[in-house]
Short mmCIF file of C-alpha atoms and ligand atoms in Angstrom, two decimals:
data_model
loop_
_atom_site.label_atom_id
_atom_site.label_comp_id
_atom_site.label_asym_id
_atom_site.label_seq_id
_atom_site.Cartn_x
_atom_site.Cartn_y
_atom_site.Cartn_z
CA MET A 736 -20.99 27.24 -5.44
CA SER A 737 -19.91 25.34 -8.55
CA LYS A 738 -19.59 21.59 -8.15
CA SER A 739 -16.31 20.66 -6.50
CA VAL A 740 -14.95 17.62 -4.73
CA ALA A 741 -12.03 16.98 -2.39
CA ALA A 742 -10.71 13.75 -0.91
CA HIS A 743 -8.51 12.59 1.94
CA THR A 744 -7.06 9.08 2.01
CA LEU A 745 -5.98 7.13 5.08
CA GLY A 746 -4.17 3.83 5.12
CA CYS A 747 -2.80 1.68 2.35
CA LYS A 748 -1.83 1.96 -1.29
CA VAL A 749 -5.05 0.29 -2.37
CA ASN A 750 -6.98 3.11 -0.72
CA GLN A 751 -4.85 5.65 -2.59
CA HIS A 752 -5.63 3.97 -5.89
CA GLU A 753 -9.32 3.84 -5.12
CA THR A 754 -9.51 7.49 -4.08
CA GLU A 755 -8.02 8.48 -7.44
CA SER A 756 -10.74 6.46 -9.15
CA LEU A 757 -13.51 8.02 -7.06
CA LEU A 758 -12.26 11.51 -7.88
CA GLU A 759 -12.11 10.59 -11.55
CA MET A 760 -15.78 9.56 -11.40
CA PHE A 761 -16.67 13.02 -10.10
CA ARG A 762 -14.43 14.70 -12.66
CA ARG A 763 -16.29 12.94 -15.44
CA ARG A 764 -19.54 14.30 -14.06
CA GLY A 765 -18.38 17.89 -14.20
CA TYR A 766 -16.91 18.38 -10.75
CA GLU A 767 -13.72 20.29 -10.15
CA VAL A 768 -11.23 18.43 -7.95
CA VAL A 769 -9.81 20.71 -5.23
CA ASP A 770 -7.49 20.38 -2.24
CA PHE A 771 -8.91 18.89 0.93
CA ASP A 772 -8.30 22.11 2.89
CA SER A 773 -10.25 24.21 0.37
CA PRO A 774 -13.99 24.80 0.36
CA ALA A 775 -15.70 22.03 -1.64
CA SER A 776 -19.26 20.87 -2.20
CA VAL A 777 -18.36 17.22 -1.61
CA TYR A 778 -15.72 15.81 0.75
CA ILE A 779 -14.73 12.17 0.50
CA ILE A 780 -12.88 10.51 3.36
CA ASN A 781 -11.50 7.11 2.40
CA THR A 782 -10.89 5.52 5.77
CA CYS A 783 -8.69 2.81 7.28
CA THR A 784 -9.39 0.53 10.23
CA VAL A 785 -6.39 -1.80 10.27
CA THR A 786 -5.53 -0.46 13.75
CA HIS A 787 -7.38 1.74 16.26
CA LEU A 788 -5.18 4.61 15.06
CA GLY A 789 -6.77 4.31 11.62
CA ASP A 790 -10.19 4.66 13.24
CA ARG A 791 -9.12 7.63 15.33
CA LYS A 792 -7.46 9.51 12.47
CA SER A 793 -10.46 8.80 10.22
CA ARG A 794 -12.83 10.32 12.77
CA GLN A 795 -10.60 13.39 13.11
CA VAL A 796 -10.54 14.00 9.39
CA ILE A 797 -14.31 13.49 9.08
CA ARG A 798 -14.91 16.12 11.78
CA GLN A 799 -12.53 18.55 10.10
CA ALA A 800 -14.33 18.23 6.77
CA ALA A 801 -17.75 18.68 8.34
CA LYS A 802 -16.55 21.87 10.05
CA ARG A 803 -14.86 23.33 6.99
CA ASN A 804 -18.07 23.68 5.04
CA PRO A 805 -21.29 22.82 6.88
CA GLU A 806 -23.14 22.98 3.53
CA ALA A 807 -20.95 20.31 1.97
CA LYS A 808 -21.84 16.67 1.59
CA VAL A 809 -19.44 14.57 3.63
CA VAL A 810 -19.02 11.05 2.28
CA VAL A 811 -17.25 8.41 4.35
CA THR A 812 -16.10 5.25 2.60
CA GLY A 813 -13.37 2.59 3.01
CA CYS A 814 -12.63 -0.02 5.65
CA TYR A 815 -13.74 1.92 8.75
CA ALA A 816 -17.04 2.75 7.02
CA GLN A 817 -17.46 -0.93 6.16
CA ARG A 818 -16.66 -2.10 9.69
CA ALA A 819 -18.40 0.48 11.89
CA PRO A 820 -21.04 2.53 10.04
CA GLU A 821 -22.94 3.19 13.27
CA GLU A 822 -19.89 4.76 14.94
CA ILE A 823 -19.50 7.08 11.96
CA ALA A 824 -23.21 7.90 11.85
CA GLY A 825 -22.78 9.46 15.30
CA ILE A 826 -20.39 12.13 13.96
CA PRO A 827 -22.34 15.32 13.15
CA GLY A 828 -22.31 16.48 9.55
CA VAL A 829 -21.85 13.13 7.76
CA SER A 830 -24.17 12.75 4.74
CA LEU A 831 -23.36 9.32 3.36
CA ILE A 832 -21.60 6.20 4.62
CA LEU A 833 -20.60 3.88 1.82
CA GLY A 834 -18.79 0.60 2.50
CA ASN A 835 -16.32 -1.12 0.22
CA ARG A 836 -18.89 -2.16 -2.32
CA GLY A 837 -21.14 -0.26 -4.71
CA ARG A 838 -18.64 2.53 -5.11
CA ASP A 839 -19.28 2.66 -8.84
CA GLN A 840 -22.59 4.34 -7.80
CA LEU A 841 -20.98 7.02 -5.66
CA VAL A 842 -21.76 10.12 -7.74
CA ASP A 843 -25.40 9.08 -8.15
CA LEU A 844 -25.65 8.39 -4.44
CA VAL A 845 -24.24 11.81 -3.61
CA GLU A 846 -26.60 13.50 -6.02
CA GLY A 847 -29.46 11.49 -4.56
CA ILE A 848 -30.37 9.92 -7.89
CA SER A 849 -29.89 6.26 -7.17
CA GLY A 850 -29.65 4.00 -4.20
CA GLY A 851 -27.52 1.58 -6.14
CA ASP A 852 -28.54 -2.02 -6.27
CA SER A 853 -25.68 -3.49 -4.35
CA GLY A 854 -26.17 -2.05 -0.92
CA LYS A 855 -28.42 -2.97 1.92
CA GLU A 856 -29.63 0.28 3.36
CA ASP A 857 -32.11 1.28 5.92
CA ALA A 858 -34.07 4.33 4.85
CA LEU A 859 -35.90 4.45 8.17
CA THR A 860 -32.79 4.87 10.30
CA PRO A 861 -32.28 8.53 11.21
CA GLY A 862 -28.98 10.24 10.41
CA PRO A 863 -26.79 9.86 7.37
CA ARG A 864 -27.61 7.45 4.62
CA ARG A 865 -25.80 4.10 5.01
CA VAL A 866 -24.98 1.91 2.04
CA VAL A 867 -23.03 -0.97 3.52
CA SER A 868 -23.54 -4.47 2.20
CA ASP A 869 -22.43 -7.90 3.40
CA ILE A 870 -18.99 -7.94 1.83
CA SER A 871 -18.34 -11.59 2.72
CA ARG A 872 -20.71 -12.61 -0.05
CA CYS A 873 -19.08 -10.49 -2.71
CA ARG A 874 -17.49 -12.49 -5.53
CA GLU A 875 -16.83 -9.87 -8.20
CA PHE A 876 -13.99 -7.41 -8.61
CA GLU A 877 -15.59 -3.98 -8.85
CA GLU A 878 -14.12 -2.03 -11.77
CA LEU A 879 -13.91 1.71 -11.25
CA PRO A 880 -12.77 4.23 -13.88
CA PHE A 881 -9.04 4.76 -13.65
CA ALA A 882 -7.39 8.13 -13.22
CA LEU A 883 -4.60 9.32 -15.49
CA GLU A 884 -3.66 12.54 -13.71
CA ARG A 885 -0.32 13.80 -14.97
CA GLY A 886 2.39 15.31 -12.84
CA ARG A 887 3.62 12.24 -11.02
CA THR A 888 6.01 9.51 -12.04
CA ARG A 889 4.72 6.53 -10.09
CA ALA A 890 1.22 5.07 -10.13
CA MET A 891 -0.42 2.32 -8.14
CA VAL A 892 -2.47 -0.23 -10.02
CA LYS A 893 -4.84 -2.51 -8.14
CA VAL A 894 -4.78 -6.13 -9.30
CA GLN A 895 -7.07 -7.84 -6.81
CA GLU A 896 -9.42 -7.19 -3.94
CA GLY A 897 -9.93 -8.96 -0.63
CA CYS A 898 -8.18 -11.54 1.52
CA SER A 899 -9.28 -15.03 2.51
CA GLN A 900 -6.44 -15.80 4.87
CA PHE A 901 -7.87 -14.63 8.23
CA CYS A 902 -4.70 -14.12 10.24
CA SER A 903 -5.94 -13.97 13.83
CA TYR A 904 -5.16 -10.27 14.41
CA CYS A 905 -6.40 -8.86 11.12
CA ILE A 906 -9.68 -7.09 10.41
CA VAL A 907 -9.04 -6.79 6.68
CA PRO A 908 -10.73 -10.02 5.51
CA TYR A 909 -13.91 -8.76 7.23
CA THR A 910 -13.82 -5.31 5.65
CA ARG A 911 -12.65 -6.30 2.19
CA GLY A 912 -14.26 -9.68 1.72
CA PRO A 913 -12.84 -12.72 -0.10
CA VAL A 914 -10.17 -12.67 -2.82
CA ARG A 915 -11.40 -11.35 -6.16
CA SER A 916 -8.86 -10.98 -8.97
CA ARG A 917 -9.12 -8.24 -11.52
CA ARG A 918 -9.24 -9.21 -15.18
CA GLU A 919 -5.81 -9.14 -16.76
CA GLU A 920 -7.07 -7.17 -19.78
CA GLU A 921 -8.23 -4.37 -17.49
CA ILE A 922 -4.92 -4.28 -15.62
CA ILE A 923 -2.97 -4.09 -18.85
CA ARG A 924 -5.32 -1.50 -20.32
CA GLU A 925 -4.79 0.71 -17.27
CA ILE A 926 -1.00 0.31 -17.32
CA ALA A 927 -0.76 1.06 -21.05
CA ALA A 928 -2.85 4.21 -20.54
CA LEU A 929 -0.66 5.31 -17.63
CA VAL A 930 2.49 4.88 -19.72
CA GLU A 931 0.90 6.86 -22.53
CA ASN A 932 0.18 9.62 -20.04
CA GLY A 933 3.76 9.91 -18.89
CA TYR A 934 3.92 7.62 -15.88
CA ARG A 935 7.30 5.92 -15.53
CA GLU A 936 6.72 3.35 -12.79
CA VAL A 937 3.78 1.14 -11.92
CA VAL A 938 3.38 -0.56 -8.55
CA LEU A 939 1.05 -3.55 -8.56
CA THR A 940 -1.00 -3.43 -5.38
CA GLY A 941 -3.73 -5.42 -3.76
CA ILE A 942 -5.05 -6.46 -0.38
CA HIS A 943 -3.46 -9.90 -0.73
CA THR A 944 -1.55 -9.44 -3.97
CA SER A 945 0.02 -12.88 -4.09
CA ALA A 946 -3.44 -14.46 -4.08
CA TYR A 947 -3.87 -13.09 -7.59
CA GLY A 948 -5.65 -15.75 -9.67
CA GLN A 949 -6.51 -17.93 -6.66
CA ASP A 950 -10.22 -17.38 -7.25
CA ARG A 951 -10.14 -18.43 -10.89
CA ILE A 952 -9.77 -22.14 -11.21
CA VAL A 953 -10.48 -23.64 -14.62
CA ASP A 954 -10.57 -27.44 -15.01
CA GLY A 955 -9.05 -27.79 -11.55
CA LYS A 956 -6.12 -25.52 -12.45
CA ARG A 957 -5.24 -21.99 -11.46
CA GLU A 958 -5.28 -19.96 -14.68
CA ALA A 959 -3.02 -17.14 -13.56
CA ASP A 960 -0.77 -16.09 -10.71
CA LEU A 961 1.27 -13.02 -9.92
CA ALA A 962 4.16 -14.21 -12.09
CA THR A 963 2.07 -14.84 -15.20
CA LEU A 964 0.50 -11.42 -14.68
CA VAL A 965 3.90 -9.73 -14.32
CA GLU A 966 5.26 -11.47 -17.40
CA ASP A 967 2.23 -10.52 -19.49
CA ILE A 968 2.56 -6.90 -18.40
CA LEU A 969 6.28 -6.85 -19.24
CA LEU A 970 5.64 -8.35 -22.67
CA GLN A 971 2.50 -6.42 -23.56
CA VAL A 972 3.58 -3.00 -22.28
CA PRO A 973 7.25 -3.07 -23.32
CA ASP A 974 7.68 0.70 -23.02
CA LEU A 975 6.86 0.70 -19.28
CA PRO A 976 10.17 1.85 -17.74
CA ARG A 977 9.61 0.20 -14.36
CA LEU A 978 7.34 -2.35 -12.74
CA ARG A 979 7.29 -3.08 -9.02
CA ILE A 980 5.16 -5.35 -6.86
CA SER A 981 4.12 -4.07 -3.48
CA SER A 982 3.67 -6.88 -0.97
CA VAL A 983 3.84 -10.64 -1.32
CA GLU A 984 3.08 -13.28 1.29
CA PRO A 985 6.43 -14.95 2.12
CA VAL A 986 5.34 -18.49 1.24
CA GLU A 987 3.53 -17.41 -1.92
CA VAL A 988 6.35 -15.87 -3.95
CA PRO A 989 5.85 -17.52 -7.33
CA ASP A 990 8.84 -19.55 -8.37
CA ALA A 991 9.20 -17.65 -11.63
CA ILE A 992 9.69 -14.24 -9.98
CA PRO A 993 13.52 -14.32 -9.60
CA ASP A 994 13.89 -15.42 -13.19
CA LEU A 995 11.63 -12.58 -14.36
CA MET A 996 13.75 -10.10 -12.40
CA ASN A 997 16.90 -11.44 -14.02
CA ARG A 998 15.48 -11.40 -17.53
CA HIS A 999 13.73 -8.02 -17.35
CA PRO A 1000 15.76 -5.09 -16.01
CA THR A 1001 12.52 -3.08 -15.84
CA PHE A 1002 11.11 -5.45 -13.19
CA CYS A 1003 12.38 -4.02 -9.90
CA ARG A 1004 14.55 -6.07 -7.56
CA HIS A 1005 12.51 -5.44 -4.48
CA LEU A 1006 10.15 -7.69 -2.54
CA HIS A 1007 8.16 -6.74 0.53
CA LEU A 1008 7.55 -9.97 2.45
CA PRO A 1009 5.44 -9.39 5.61
CA LEU A 1010 7.01 -11.36 8.45
CA GLN A 1011 4.90 -10.19 11.45
CA SER A 1012 6.92 -12.17 14.00
CA GLY A 1013 10.17 -14.09 14.16
CA ASP A 1014 8.93 -16.40 16.90
CA ASP A 1015 7.34 -19.71 15.96
CA ARG A 1016 4.86 -19.81 18.81
CA VAL A 1017 3.63 -16.29 18.05
CA LEU A 1018 3.47 -17.03 14.31
CA LYS A 1019 1.25 -19.98 15.08
CA MET A 1020 -1.02 -17.89 17.30
CA MET A 1021 -1.20 -15.36 14.49
CA ARG A 1022 -2.18 -18.15 12.10
CA ARG A 1023 0.67 -17.30 9.80
CA PRO A 1024 1.43 -20.27 7.53
CA TYR A 1025 5.22 -20.54 8.06
CA THR A 1026 7.92 -20.81 10.70
CA SER A 1027 10.78 -18.38 11.23
CA SER A 1028 13.25 -20.74 9.58
CA GLN A 1029 10.99 -21.17 6.56
CA TYR A 1030 10.84 -17.40 6.23
CA ALA A 1031 14.62 -17.18 6.45
CA ALA A 1032 15.00 -19.89 3.82
CA VAL A 1033 12.71 -18.00 1.43
CA VAL A 1034 14.69 -14.78 1.84
CA GLU A 1035 18.05 -16.48 1.45
CA GLY A 1036 16.90 -18.46 -1.58
CA LEU A 1037 15.60 -15.33 -3.31
CA ARG A 1038 18.78 -13.42 -2.56
CA ARG A 1039 20.92 -16.19 -4.00
CA ARG A 1040 18.96 -16.00 -7.22
CA VAL A 1041 18.67 -12.22 -7.60
CA GLU A 1042 21.73 -9.97 -7.28
CA GLY A 1043 21.10 -6.82 -5.23
CA LEU A 1044 17.59 -7.85 -4.18
CA ALA A 1045 16.04 -5.68 -1.46
CA VAL A 1046 13.81 -7.56 0.95
CA THR A 1047 11.68 -5.47 3.30
CA ALA A 1048 9.08 -6.64 5.81
CA ASP A 1049 6.17 -5.74 8.06
CA ILE A 1050 6.73 -6.73 11.64
CA MET A 1051 4.33 -6.53 14.54
CA VAL A 1052 5.13 -6.07 18.23
CA GLY A 1053 2.94 -6.75 21.23
CA PHE A 1054 0.77 -9.54 19.87
CA PRO A 1055 -1.14 -11.02 22.87
CA GLY A 1056 1.18 -13.16 24.96
CA GLU A 1057 4.37 -11.94 23.23
CA THR A 1058 7.10 -12.36 25.86
CA ASP A 1059 10.48 -10.61 25.98
CA GLN A 1060 11.97 -13.81 24.62
CA ASN A 1061 9.46 -13.96 21.73
CA PHE A 1062 10.25 -10.35 20.87
CA GLU A 1063 13.96 -11.08 21.07
CA ASN A 1064 13.46 -13.83 18.49
CA SER A 1065 11.82 -11.34 16.11
CA TYR A 1066 14.58 -8.80 16.65
CA ARG A 1067 17.33 -11.34 16.07
CA LEU A 1068 15.75 -12.80 12.97
CA VAL A 1069 15.43 -9.51 11.11
CA ARG A 1070 18.87 -8.40 12.25
CA ASP A 1071 20.59 -11.63 11.28
CA LEU A 1072 18.79 -11.81 7.96
CA GLY A 1073 19.90 -8.26 7.24
CA LEU A 1074 16.60 -7.17 5.79
CA SER A 1075 16.72 -3.87 3.91
CA ASP A 1076 13.98 -2.05 5.80
CA LEU A 1077 11.08 -2.69 8.20
CA HIS A 1078 7.58 -1.36 8.68
CA VAL A 1079 6.86 -1.71 12.37
CA PHE A 1080 3.29 -2.10 13.68
CA LYS A 1081 2.13 -2.10 17.28
CA TYR A 1082 -0.54 -4.74 17.72
CA SER A 1083 -4.00 -3.22 18.06
CA PRO A 1084 -6.93 -5.44 19.09
CA ARG A 1085 -9.57 -5.36 16.36
CA PRO A 1086 -13.18 -6.05 17.37
CA GLY A 1087 -14.38 -9.45 16.25
CA THR A 1088 -10.95 -10.92 15.45
CA PRO A 1089 -9.82 -14.01 17.40
CA ALA A 1090 -6.68 -12.34 18.79
CA ALA A 1091 -8.70 -9.51 20.35
CA ALA A 1092 -10.36 -12.05 22.64
CA LEU A 1093 -7.06 -13.38 24.03
CA SER A 1094 -6.53 -12.54 27.67
CA ASP A 1095 -2.81 -11.76 27.86
CA GLN A 1096 -2.74 -8.41 26.04
CA VAL A 1097 0.64 -6.67 26.16
CA PRO A 1098 0.71 -3.31 28.01
CA PRO A 1099 1.09 -0.24 25.74
CA PRO A 1100 4.46 0.89 27.23
CA VAL A 1101 5.96 -2.52 26.42
CA LYS A 1102 4.71 -2.30 22.84
CA GLU A 1103 6.16 1.18 22.64
CA GLU A 1104 9.57 0.06 23.84
CA ARG A 1105 9.69 -2.90 21.44
CA SER A 1106 8.56 -0.75 18.55
CA LYS A 1107 11.26 1.81 19.31
CA ALA A 1108 13.95 -0.87 19.35
CA LEU A 1109 12.83 -2.20 15.97
CA LEU A 1110 12.61 1.28 14.44
CA GLU A 1111 16.20 1.92 15.48
CA LEU A 1112 17.22 -1.41 14.02
CA ALA A 1113 15.38 -0.52 10.79
CA GLY A 1114 17.50 2.63 10.44
CA ARG A 1115 20.67 0.62 10.85
CA LEU A 1116 19.48 -2.04 8.41
CA ARG A 1117 18.71 0.62 5.78
CA ARG A 1118 22.18 2.12 6.11
CA ASP A 1119 23.92 -1.28 6.12
CA PHE A 1120 22.04 -2.34 3.02
CA ALA A 1121 22.87 0.94 1.24
CA ARG A 1122 26.53 0.75 2.25
CA GLY A 1123 26.87 -2.47 0.28
CA PHE A 1124 26.14 -0.58 -2.94
CA LEU A 1125 28.49 2.38 -2.54
CA GLY A 1126 30.76 2.71 -5.55
CA THR A 1127 28.31 0.92 -7.86
CA THR A 1128 26.15 2.46 -10.54
CA ARG A 1129 22.39 1.92 -10.68
CA GLY A 1130 19.36 3.41 -12.40
CA VAL A 1131 17.50 6.01 -10.35
CA LEU A 1132 14.02 7.14 -11.29
CA ILE A 1133 14.00 10.79 -10.31
CA GLU A 1134 10.70 11.73 -8.71
CA GLN A 1135 10.89 15.11 -6.99
CA GLN A 1136 13.07 17.89 -5.72
CA VAL A 1137 14.26 17.34 -2.18
CA PRO A 1138 12.05 19.70 -0.16
CA GLY A 1139 14.04 22.55 1.35
CA LYS A 1140 16.97 22.05 -1.00
CA LYS A 1141 16.07 24.46 -3.76
CA GLN A 1142 18.47 26.17 -6.15
CA ARG A 1143 21.97 26.45 -4.76
CA PRO A 1144 24.03 29.04 -6.58
CA THR A 1145 27.25 27.27 -7.51
CA GLY A 1146 28.65 29.13 -10.48
CA GLY A 1147 26.28 30.51 -13.08
CA SER A 1148 23.25 28.29 -13.29
CA GLY A 1149 23.29 26.62 -9.86
CA THR A 1150 22.18 23.11 -9.06
CA ALA A 1151 19.15 21.59 -7.43
CA VAL A 1152 18.94 18.43 -5.35
CA TRP A 1153 16.47 15.82 -6.58
CA GLU A 1154 15.54 12.44 -5.17
CA GLY A 1155 14.39 9.11 -6.46
CA TYR A 1156 14.68 5.38 -5.93
CA THR A 1157 16.87 2.67 -7.39
CA ASP A 1158 15.22 -0.53 -8.58
CA ASN A 1159 16.17 -2.08 -5.22
CA TYR A 1160 14.55 0.74 -3.29
CA LEU A 1161 17.53 2.79 -2.19
CA ARG A 1162 16.44 6.40 -1.77
CA VAL A 1163 19.05 8.49 -3.56
CA ALA A 1164 19.74 12.25 -3.68
CA VAL A 1165 21.42 13.65 -6.79
CA GLU A 1166 22.40 17.12 -7.90
CA VAL A 1167 20.93 18.23 -11.18
CA PRO A 1168 22.48 21.19 -12.97
CA GLY A 1169 20.66 24.34 -13.97
CA GLY A 1170 16.91 24.71 -13.85
CA GLU A 1171 16.39 21.31 -15.48
CA ASP A 1172 13.11 19.59 -14.65
CA ALA A 1173 14.44 16.14 -13.88
CA ARG A 1174 11.12 14.60 -12.87
CA GLY A 1175 10.62 11.22 -14.49
CA ARG A 1176 14.18 10.92 -15.72
CA LEU A 1177 15.65 7.43 -15.33
CA ALA A 1178 19.28 8.37 -14.70
CA ARG A 1179 22.40 6.24 -14.35
CA VAL A 1180 23.74 7.22 -10.97
CA LYS A 1181 26.99 6.38 -9.23
CA LEU A 1182 26.32 5.87 -5.53
CA THR A 1183 29.01 7.81 -3.71
CA GLY A 1184 28.10 8.20 -0.03
CA LEU A 1185 25.60 7.96 2.77
CA GLY A 1186 23.65 11.02 3.87
CA TRP A 1187 21.43 11.29 6.91
CA ASP A 1188 18.48 9.37 5.46
CA MET A 1189 19.47 9.03 1.81
CA VAL A 1190 22.21 7.68 -0.36
CA LEU A 1191 24.19 10.36 -2.19
CA GLY A 1192 24.83 9.89 -5.87
CA GLU A 1193 26.23 11.50 -9.01
CA ILE A 1194 24.55 11.31 -12.37
CA ILE A 1195 26.96 9.86 -14.94
N1 5AD B 1869 -2.57 -4.43 14.73
C1 5AD B 1869 -1.41 -3.92 14.28
N2 5AD B 1869 -0.98 -4.08 13.02
C2 5AD B 1869 -1.77 -4.78 12.16
N3 5AD B 1869 -1.59 -5.12 10.88
C3 5AD B 1869 -2.66 -5.82 10.48
N4 5AD B 1869 -3.53 -5.97 11.50
C4 5AD B 1869 -2.99 -5.33 12.56
C5 5AD B 1869 -3.39 -5.15 13.92
N5 5AD B 1869 -4.52 -5.64 14.39
C6 5AD B 1869 -0.39 -4.77 10.11
C7 5AD B 1869 0.31 -6.03 9.60
C8 5AD B 1869 0.10 -5.96 8.13
C9 5AD B 1869 0.03 -4.48 7.92
C10 5AD B 1869 -0.56 -4.05 6.62
O1 5AD B 1869 -0.76 -4.03 8.98
O2 5AD B 1869 1.69 -5.94 9.92
O3 5AD B 1869 1.15 -6.55 7.40
FE1 SF4 B 1870 -4.52 -9.36 6.99
FE2 SF4 B 1870 -3.15 -11.60 6.92
FE3 SF4 B 1870 -4.78 -10.98 4.89
FE4 SF4 B 1870 -2.54 -9.60 5.23
S1 SF4 B 1870 -2.68 -11.79 4.75
S2 SF4 B 1870 -4.57 -8.75 4.83
S3 SF4 B 1870 -2.30 -9.57 7.44
S4 SF4 B 1870 -5.37 -11.44 6.98
#
C-alpha cells in the first residue's frame, strides 16, 4: 500500500489545530491524507481526557482504527496518552503512544528512524512504544508546521500551551504542563499565510489563552498579553476579515479588549468566559479566583462598553458537595445575567486531582437532572439573545450549505440555504440565489426571524 495517514480528533480546539499540524508533517514526507474510515497505513488518534467520557471515546476510536487495518500503525497522542499511557498500552493493535511533547518527531518515530530526544521511553517494556515525558518540566512552546488546507473559511491558531492555574477538578495542567506562550512572529506568520490561502476567520486558541505572555517577564514586566497580541495581529494582517478569541478567564480579560472591539470591526464581539459555578462556596472549592458577583460585574462592565457583545460560558454541574441550593445559585446567575449561550459539563472525577478525593460526590442522576435543566435554559438564552437583534443588519460570514436544504426550485434558478455566524456568534440561515458558491462570503444580512435553532436572515 502507498503511504497514507488518517486522523481522528477528540476534545478541544487546540487538539484540532494540532491534528492539522501532525497531518501536515506526514504530507510533507510524502503521505497521502485520507479519511479516518478509509484504509490507511498510519492512524493517528489525538485523544482527550478532560472527563471520563473523553477517555472512553478515545479508547473506542483506538479500537476501531486497530480493527480497520491490522497492518496499520496506530499512533495514540494527546492528553489521554499523556495521562494514562499504560491504560492505552493494554489495547491490542496500538503501535506508538506519544504524549504531548516531542510531537515534532512523530513521522520519524512512526518510521522507526528516531527515538526523539525529548521523551523518556522504556525500550524494555513489552507492547507498544511509549514516548511520554515529564510535561511539568517543559518550558518551551513546541512549534509544529502549520497546515494551510483550503476549503474551509475558519481556522484555529494556537497561541499558547499549558495551564498553571490548577483548578481543583481539572486534569489539564497535568497533561499539558505549565504556560508556554508562542512567539508572536510565528503566530502572525501563520495567520498571514492562512489569509493568503483563502481563510476568512481566525480563532485564537490555547489551553489557557488569557495567560498569553505570562511566562515572559522582562525586567520585572510582562512583555505581552492577549490584547497586545490581538492589536498586533489586527495591525500587521490588515486583510484578515475576522479575528475571534476562543476562551478567556473571567478575571483576566485585558482592559484594552473592549476598546479594540470598538475600534476594529474585524475583531468579533464575542467572549467566552468560563464560569463553572455561580455559587461562591463551590467556586472556592474549585479554586476559581473570583466570586459570583465579581463574575457578574465583569460581564456587565464588558457589555456596557461593547454594543451587541455576546458572552458565553462553560458551566459545570455536580461538583463534589454541590447542593440543590448551590446549583440553584448557578442557574439563577446565568439566567439573570442573560448570557448568550452555555456549554454544560457534568463533573467527572479525574485521577490525581484534589476534587476527585472529596467524599461527597454527587450521584449521576442528580448531575443528569441539573445538566438537563441548564441545557434547556441555554436554548432559551440563545433565542432571547437572538431576539434582541431581529430587524438589525449584521455581517455574516457564510460557511456552508445547511445540510439537507439543497437546491429548492423557486422559479428558474432556485435558491439554496446557507449558514454562517455574525460577529457576535448568532448562527444565521440565509437563502442564496442560483448555484452561487457563497462559502467565505462576508454578507450584510438583515435578521428577520427566529427558526428552530437558527436566526433567519436576508442578504441585502
Ligand atoms: N469534569 C467535568 N468538566 C470539566 N471541565 C474541566 N475539567 C472537568 C471535569 N473534571 C470542563 C470545564 C472547562 C471545560 C473545558 O471542561 O468546564 O471549562
Ligand atoms: Fe483547567 Fe482551570 Fe486551567 Fe481551565 S483554567 S484548563 S479549567 S485548570
